[in-house]
Amino acid sequence: MSIKDDIPAIFYEKLSPRGLEAIAKTKEFVDTYCSPADEIYFQQVRTDDRRWKETPPITEHLKKKAKELGLWNMFLSKHYAEGAGYTNLEYGLMAQYLGRSHIAPEATNTNAPDTGNMEILAKYGNDYHKQRYLQPLLDGKIRSAFLMTEKGTSSSNALNISCSAKLNQNGNYVINGVKWFASGAGDPRCKVWLTMCKTGDDDANPYFNHSLLVLDVDKALASGQARVVRPLHVFGYDDAPHGHCEIEFNNYEVSKEEMANVILGQVGQGFAIIQSRLGPGRIHHCMRMIGVGEFALMRVAQRANHRIIFGKPMAKRESFLNAYAQAKIDIQKCRLFVLNAAHHIDIAGAKAAQADIAMAKIETPRTILRILDWGIQMFGAEGVSQDTELSRMYALGRTLRIADGPDEAHLGQLARKESKKFPYVDEYFKRFEENKAKLAKL
């Protein structure tokens, strides 16, 4: 099947020849190397205590192949000198293939949370940050984690973040608090935590009370004042060696001499930085979810070809074909949402594309979840087992309705934005009635 079949016509002419070539190469790489390697990856994950100390060797083999093909760091748009030079739209079309495979994002160094972390280090980092952390991340030599979510706190509103970094009498910052669901923090290669902390108490200016700290993982753990408490499970998966971890800070002290290289940007700039990080990151998740949905449909079609119901393959039954066609429509709807948001970011920036990002983030995970649920039903008990990819994909998809802001937060934000247009509706219908009256006199 040609990649043209996966590119909506309205966007095709907006793609560069180089972008089209990379999209085609990504599809071939995923289909030939990554998807077939997923099962090998999970077989290589250790089942003993070493599962948090070793990573499956198949990953490094695929990373080497991806580099040879030039499929590396495609997510970092052409606005960054460190990036591969593609637009968000072009990367979006690559990511829909990457989403078909569990291992493909890491194989191409486009895996969350590293993508978002690399983007803000590229945008806000100083020379030290870029040399110590950004370049090794871009090279795929280390991993990172983003520490924002907190236990018992409505963390979807960053103003509620309470993990504190307070100045003591020596002028050093002392960090106290508990973070959890820090994805990637279990990986033995994780060397940097980007940590959202409350550094101010100005009620009149709440958006300037938080700062983003760049913490050296090895140093923090060696102090004994920071510790990884446990990996948290997501629908029973601990996702070793990646992990989603609970991390505790107990009077972890950062000296004033270190502060220039620990604070990202400026003190009090944390809220603004994470907003710029989460915009493209939300779209990256949605791009991959398109691939999840497409892969699920291929699995379901394969099942339907061989599942005989009263002497007739399911693939020949009208009820199945109608449901399958509706699923294709729903995926295309989400693809248009996502690619439109990506293109809007390219031409106007993430802030201008906020409404489009929200619509894509709300609709894509819940739509793909419905398709996955239907796919599981088509497989029966096998669908919830480890013998298909669907149950793991479902767990990921369900998590995305919470990650990077829950549906309710995005719906509320979108509703508030749209409700500001309500006064113009009165003016529209006032003119409507006036024009109707004029026409009636003709």
Short mmCIF file of C-alpha atoms in Angstrom, two decimals, residues 47 81 98-99 107 142 155 174 183 189 252 288 313 381 388:
data_model
loop_
_atom_site.label_atom_id
_atom_site.label_comp_id
_atom_site.label_asym_id
_atom_site.label_seq_id
_atom_site.Cartn_x
_atom_site.Cartn_y
_atom_site.Cartn_z
CA THR A 47 11.65 -11.25 34.97
CA ALA A 81 19.14 23.79 15.03
CA LEU A 98 5.79 4.62 14.69
CA GLY A 99 2.63 4.11 16.74
CA ALA A 107 14.38 2.88 18.06
CA ILE A 142 20.88 8.48 28.04
CA SER A 155 -1.73 18.05 38.97
CA VAL A 174 16.10 22.50 49.60
CA SER A 183 7.55 7.81 33.12
CA ARG A 189 19.91 4.98 31.49
CA TYR A 252 17.52 17.30 48.99
CA ARG A 288 1.15 7.62 17.52
CA PRO A 313 -15.76 -16.07 7.66
CA ALA A 381 -10.65 -14.01 25.45
CA THR A 388 -2.28 -10.10 20.98
#
